Amino acid sequence: MAMLRELQSGRVVTLHAEHLVGRSRRCDLRLDAPAISSQHATMRWTGSRWVVRDLGSRNGTLLDGALLPAGEHPMQAGMTLHFGTESCGWVLDSAAAPVPVAAPGNDEGPSIQGVEGLLVIPAAPASPVVNVYRNTDGSWIAEWVDGKEVNVGDLELIQVEGKAWRLHLPEYDQATEQAASEGPNLDNVRFVFDVSRDQEAVRLSIEFGSESWDLGERAHHWMLFLLAKARDEDKDHDPSEHGWVYSDRLVRDVGMTEGTMSVYIFRARQQVAACGVEGAQSLVARRKPTRQVRFGGKNILIRQH
């Protein structure tokens, strides 16, 4: 994620996909100084890089000491920004891609930060209610535990349990996605399920080359194990049909409700995404018309102890 650091105080700000700077309450970075305009400048992620634009401010914006003319201008890590006055200096410590963020609609309370391609509302340890995830075509979808899905966009407001959240959602760039695919993703990691002989305990770990992540024993790992087992047993059939399970059967086998199943899916996605695995939003895929689900990983090892 991109980080902006104030030179004078050392304060660090995480940049949203589009970050408005100024004195107004509407601004993401509020700077209360006479030289700062109400809406002074904006920094934006284009899908491949960060750009900055002065919004016609009274005292201007400087990038590495040069006054910005009209239009958007690319930024790189290490560059300095001054808004309105040389005393208001900031440095771009990181120019990494932004992560999805949900900010309180009333500007009160902390924001919720997601990981690449996935945002869970509300924040842990509260039970998840909404998964906001990036679809394969680059669009963003909000999925509720009751199965409702809607397309959402950057700066859109959604209501979650009576509270409004404003979404800050990065744009999608195919080149960025291809570069990221060299790291761990659903296709190139191995999911290792260690299952007790009585099948009452399931421990999950993820392996990628010399790296590994031990995810421990969780209630949702039993559900993942059943889906992974179904996919592994279907590996000699048509790949497009590997491992699809009717959700009512899964609910019956695990002994849970449909709502609990959705919560488990959300938690599993979040746990795998926290390991830096690309595509974690597809860890459990759904076929809405047929009410089927399947495990999204392809490389599976099941060990019984």
Coordinates of C-alpha atoms in Angstrom, one line a residue:
M1 CA 0.0 0.0 0.0
A2 CA 1.2 3.6 -0.6
M3 CA 2.4 5.6 2.3
L4 CA 2.7 9.4 2.6
R5 CA 4.9 10.8 5.5
E6 CA 4.8 14.3 6.8
L7 CA 8.4 15.7 6.9
Q8 CA 7.9 17.8 10.0
S9 CA 6.1 15.5 12.3
G10 CA 6.8 12.0 10.8
R11 CA 3.0 11.3 10.7
V12 CA 2.2 8.5 8.2
V13 CA -0.9 8.4 6.0
T14 CA -2.1 5.4 4.0
L15 CA -3.4 6.5 0.6
H16 CA -6.8 5.5 -0.6
A17 CA -7.3 4.7 -4.3
E18 CA -8.2 8.4 -4.7
H19 CA -7.0 10.7 -1.9
L20 CA -8.4 14.3 -1.6
V21 CA -6.2 16.8 0.2
G22 CA -7.4 20.1 1.6
R23 CA -9.1 21.9 4.6
S24 CA -12.6 20.7 3.9
R25 CA -14.2 18.0 6.1
R26 CA -14.7 16.0 2.8
C27 CA -11.0 15.6 2.4
D28 CA -9.2 12.3 3.1
L29 CA -6.1 14.3 4.2
R30 CA -7.2 17.3 6.1
L31 CA -4.6 20.1 6.5
D32 CA -5.8 23.0 8.6
A33 CA -3.6 25.9 7.5
P34 CA -4.4 29.2 5.9
A35 CA -2.3 28.5 2.8
I36 CA -4.3 25.3 2.0
S37 CA -7.4 25.5 -0.2
S38 CA -10.7 23.8 0.7
Q39 CA -10.0 21.1 -1.9
H40 CA -6.3 21.6 -2.7
A41 CA -5.1 18.6 -4.6
T42 CA -5.8 14.9 -5.3
M43 CA -3.6 11.8 -5.5
R44 CA -5.0 8.9 -7.6
W45 CA -4.0 5.3 -8.4
T46 CA -4.5 4.8 -12.2
G47 CA -4.1 1.0 -12.0
S48 CA -0.4 1.1 -12.7
R49 CA 1.0 4.2 -11.0
W50 CA 0.2 7.2 -8.7
V51 CA -0.6 10.6 -10.1
V52 CA -1.1 14.0 -8.4
R53 CA -3.2 16.9 -9.6
D54 CA -3.5 20.4 -8.2
L55 CA -7.2 21.4 -8.1
G56 CA -6.6 25.0 -9.0
S57 CA -5.6 25.9 -5.4
R58 CA -4.7 29.4 -4.4
N59 CA -1.1 28.7 -3.5
G60 CA -0.4 25.7 -5.7
T61 CA 1.3 22.3 -5.2
L62 CA 5.0 21.5 -5.6
L63 CA 6.3 18.1 -6.6
D64 CA 10.0 17.8 -5.9
G65 CA 10.2 21.6 -5.7
A66 CA 8.5 22.3 -9.0
L67 CA 5.1 24.0 -9.2
L68 CA 2.6 21.7 -10.8
P69 CA 0.9 23.0 -14.0
A70 CA -2.6 21.8 -14.8
G71 CA -3.2 18.1 -15.3
E72 CA -2.1 14.9 -13.7
H73 CA 1.6 14.2 -13.0
P74 CA 3.2 10.8 -12.1
M75 CA 4.7 10.2 -8.7
Q76 CA 7.4 7.8 -7.6
A77 CA 8.6 6.7 -4.2
G78 CA 10.9 9.2 -2.6
M79 CA 9.3 12.3 -4.2
T80 CA 8.3 15.2 -2.0
L81 CA 5.0 17.1 -2.1
H82 CA 4.4 20.6 -0.7
F83 CA 0.8 21.8 -0.5
G84 CA 0.4 25.6 -0.5
T85 CA 3.6 26.3 1.5
E86 CA 7.0 24.9 1.9
S87 CA 6.3 24.2 5.6
C88 CA 3.6 21.6 4.6
G89 CA 5.9 19.0 3.2
W90 CA 5.3 15.3 2.6
V91 CA 7.3 12.5 1.1
L92 CA 5.9 9.4 -0.8
D93 CA 7.5 6.6 1.2
S94 CA 5.9 3.9 -0.8
A95 CA 4.2 4.0 -4.2
A96 CA 2.8 0.5 -4.0
A97 CA -0.7 -0.2 -5.2
P98 CA -3.5 0.7 -2.7
V99 CA -5.6 -1.8 -0.9
P100 CA -9.4 -1.6 -0.6
V101 CA -10.6 0.4 2.3
A102 CA -14.0 1.0 4.0
A103 CA -14.2 4.4 5.8
P104 CA -17.0 5.3 8.2
G105 CA -19.6 7.3 6.3
N106 CA -19.9 9.8 9.2
D107 CA -16.1 10.2 9.3
E108 CA -16.1 9.0 12.9
G109 CA -14.1 5.9 14.0
P110 CA -11.3 3.9 12.3
S111 CA -11.3 2.7 8.7
I112 CA -11.2 -0.9 7.7
Q113 CA -8.2 -1.9 5.5
G114 CA -8.4 -4.9 3.3
V115 CA -5.8 -6.8 1.3
E116 CA -5.3 -7.0 -2.4
G117 CA -8.6 -7.8 -4.0
L118 CA -10.6 -8.4 -0.8
L119 CA -12.2 -6.3 2.0
V120 CA -14.3 -7.7 4.9
I121 CA -16.8 -5.6 6.8
P122 CA -17.0 -5.3 9.8
A123 CA -13.4 -5.7 11.0
A124 CA -12.3 -8.8 13.0
P125 CA -13.0 -10.0 15.6
A126 CA -16.6 -9.1 14.7
S127 CA -18.4 -11.7 12.6
P128 CA -18.1 -10.8 8.9
V129 CA -21.2 -9.5 7.2
V130 CA -20.0 -8.4 3.7
N131 CA -17.1 -9.5 1.5
V132 CA -16.1 -6.8 -1.0
Y133 CA -14.0 -8.5 -3.7
R134 CA -12.5 -7.8 -7.1
N135 CA -14.1 -9.9 -9.8
T136 CA -12.0 -11.5 -12.6
D137 CA -13.0 -8.7 -15.0
G138 CA -11.6 -6.0 -12.6
S139 CA -15.0 -4.9 -11.3
W140 CA -15.9 -4.9 -7.6
I141 CA -18.7 -6.9 -6.0
A142 CA -20.2 -6.7 -2.5
E143 CA -21.5 -10.1 -1.2
W144 CA -23.6 -10.3 1.9
V145 CA -23.7 -13.4 4.1
D146 CA -27.4 -13.8 3.1
G147 CA -26.3 -14.3 -0.5
K148 CA -27.2 -10.8 -1.8
E149 CA -24.7 -9.4 -4.3
V150 CA -24.3 -6.0 -5.8
N151 CA -21.7 -4.3 -8.0
V152 CA -20.0 -1.4 -6.2
G153 CA -17.6 1.3 -7.2
D154 CA -15.0 3.6 -5.8
L155 CA -16.4 6.1 -3.2
E156 CA -19.7 4.3 -3.1
L157 CA -21.6 4.2 0.2
I158 CA -23.0 0.9 1.4
Q159 CA -25.0 0.1 4.5
V160 CA -23.9 -2.7 6.8
E161 CA -26.0 -3.5 9.9
G162 CA -27.3 0.1 10.0
K163 CA -23.9 1.7 9.5
A164 CA -22.8 3.5 6.4
W165 CA -19.3 2.8 5.0
R166 CA -17.7 4.6 2.1
L167 CA -15.6 2.3 -0.1
H168 CA -12.2 3.2 -1.5
L169 CA -11.6 0.7 -4.3
P170 CA -8.4 0.6 -6.4
E171 CA -8.7 0.5 -10.2
Y172 CA -7.7 -2.7 -12.0
D173 CA -4.7 -2.9 -14.3
Q174 CA -4.0 -6.1 -16.3
A175 CA -0.3 -5.5 -16.4
T176 CA -0.1 -5.1 -12.6
E177 CA -2.1 -8.3 -12.2
Q178 CA 0.3 -10.3 -14.5
A179 CA 3.3 -9.0 -12.6
A180 CA 1.7 -10.0 -9.3
S181 CA 0.9 -13.5 -10.6
E182 CA 4.5 -14.4 -10.2
G183 CA 3.9 -14.5 -6.4
P184 CA 1.8 -16.9 -4.5
N185 CA -1.7 -17.4 -6.0
L186 CA -4.5 -20.0 -5.9
D187 CA -3.0 -21.8 -8.9
N188 CA 0.6 -22.2 -7.7
V189 CA 0.4 -22.7 -3.9
R190 CA -0.3 -26.1 -2.3
F191 CA -3.0 -26.4 0.3
V192 CA -2.0 -29.0 2.9
F193 CA -4.8 -30.5 5.1
D194 CA -3.7 -32.5 8.1
V195 CA -6.7 -34.4 9.3
S196 CA -7.0 -36.4 12.5
R197 CA -8.0 -40.1 12.2
D198 CA -11.4 -39.4 13.8
Q199 CA -11.7 -36.4 11.4
E200 CA -12.6 -34.1 14.2
A201 CA -9.6 -31.8 13.8
V202 CA -8.4 -30.2 10.6
R203 CA -5.2 -28.2 10.4
L204 CA -4.4 -26.2 7.2
S205 CA -1.1 -24.9 5.9
I206 CA -0.1 -23.3 2.6
E207 CA 3.2 -24.0 0.8
F208 CA 4.8 -21.9 -1.9
G209 CA 8.3 -22.9 -2.8
S210 CA 10.4 -22.6 0.3
E211 CA 7.8 -20.5 2.1
S212 CA 4.9 -21.9 4.2
W213 CA 2.1 -20.5 6.3
D214 CA 0.5 -22.5 9.2
L215 CA -3.1 -21.4 9.5
G216 CA -3.8 -23.6 12.5
E217 CA -7.1 -25.4 13.3
R218 CA -10.2 -23.3 12.6
A219 CA -13.9 -24.2 12.4
H220 CA -14.0 -23.2 8.8
H221 CA -11.1 -25.6 7.9
W222 CA -13.4 -28.6 8.2
M223 CA -15.6 -27.1 5.5
L224 CA -12.6 -26.3 3.3
F225 CA -11.4 -29.8 3.8
L226 CA -14.6 -31.3 2.5
L227 CA -14.6 -29.1 -0.5
A228 CA -10.9 -29.7 -1.2
K229 CA -11.5 -33.5 -0.9
A230 CA -14.4 -33.3 -3.4
R231 CA -12.2 -31.4 -5.9
D232 CA -9.2 -33.8 -5.4
E233 CA -11.4 -36.8 -6.0
D234 CA -12.7 -35.3 -9.3
K235 CA -9.3 -34.6 -10.7
D236 CA -9.7 -37.2 -13.5
H237 CA -12.9 -35.6 -14.8
D238 CA -13.6 -32.4 -16.8
P239 CA -11.6 -29.6 -15.0
S240 CA -14.5 -27.2 -15.3
E241 CA -16.6 -29.6 -13.2
H242 CA -14.0 -30.5 -10.6
G243 CA -15.3 -30.4 -7.1
W244 CA -18.7 -28.7 -7.3
V245 CA -20.8 -29.5 -4.3
Y246 CA -24.4 -28.5 -3.7
S247 CA -24.5 -26.1 -0.8
D248 CA -27.4 -27.9 0.9
R249 CA -25.4 -31.1 1.0
L250 CA -22.4 -29.2 2.4
V251 CA -24.5 -27.6 5.1
R252 CA -25.9 -31.0 6.0
D253 CA -22.5 -32.7 6.1
V254 CA -20.9 -30.0 8.3
G255 CA -24.0 -29.5 10.5
M256 CA -24.4 -25.8 10.0
T257 CA -26.8 -23.2 8.6
E258 CA -26.5 -21.4 5.3
G259 CA -25.6 -18.3 7.1
T260 CA -22.8 -20.0 9.1
M261 CA -21.5 -21.4 5.8
S262 CA -21.3 -17.9 4.3
V263 CA -19.5 -16.7 7.4
Y264 CA -17.0 -19.6 7.2
I265 CA -16.4 -18.8 3.5
F266 CA -15.7 -15.1 4.3
R267 CA -13.3 -16.0 7.1
A268 CA -11.5 -18.5 5.0
R269 CA -11.0 -16.0 2.2
Q270 CA -9.7 -13.4 4.7
Q271 CA -7.3 -15.8 6.3
V272 CA -5.8 -16.9 3.0
A273 CA -5.6 -13.4 1.7
A274 CA -3.7 -12.3 4.8
C275 CA -0.9 -14.7 3.7
G276 CA -0.5 -12.7 0.5
V277 CA -2.1 -15.3 -1.8
E278 CA -3.5 -13.6 -4.9
G279 CA -7.0 -14.5 -5.8
A280 CA -8.1 -15.4 -2.2
Q281 CA -11.5 -14.0 -3.0
S282 CA -12.0 -17.1 -5.2
L283 CA -10.9 -19.6 -2.5
V284 CA -14.5 -20.8 -2.4
A285 CA -16.3 -20.2 -5.7
R286 CA -20.1 -20.2 -6.0
R287 CA -22.6 -21.1 -8.8
K288 CA -25.6 -19.0 -7.9
P289 CA -28.2 -20.6 -10.2
T290 CA -27.5 -24.1 -9.1
R291 CA -26.5 -23.2 -5.5
Q292 CA -23.2 -25.1 -5.8
V293 CA -19.8 -24.3 -4.2
R294 CA -16.3 -25.6 -4.8
F295 CA -12.7 -25.2 -3.5
G296 CA -10.7 -22.7 -5.6
G297 CA -7.3 -24.2 -5.1
K298 CA -5.9 -26.7 -7.5
N299 CA -2.9 -28.2 -5.7
I300 CA -4.1 -30.2 -2.7
L301 CA -2.5 -32.5 -0.3
I302 CA -4.6 -34.4 2.3
R303 CA -2.7 -36.2 5.1
Q304 CA -4.4 -38.3 7.8
H305 CA -2.8 -38.7 11.2

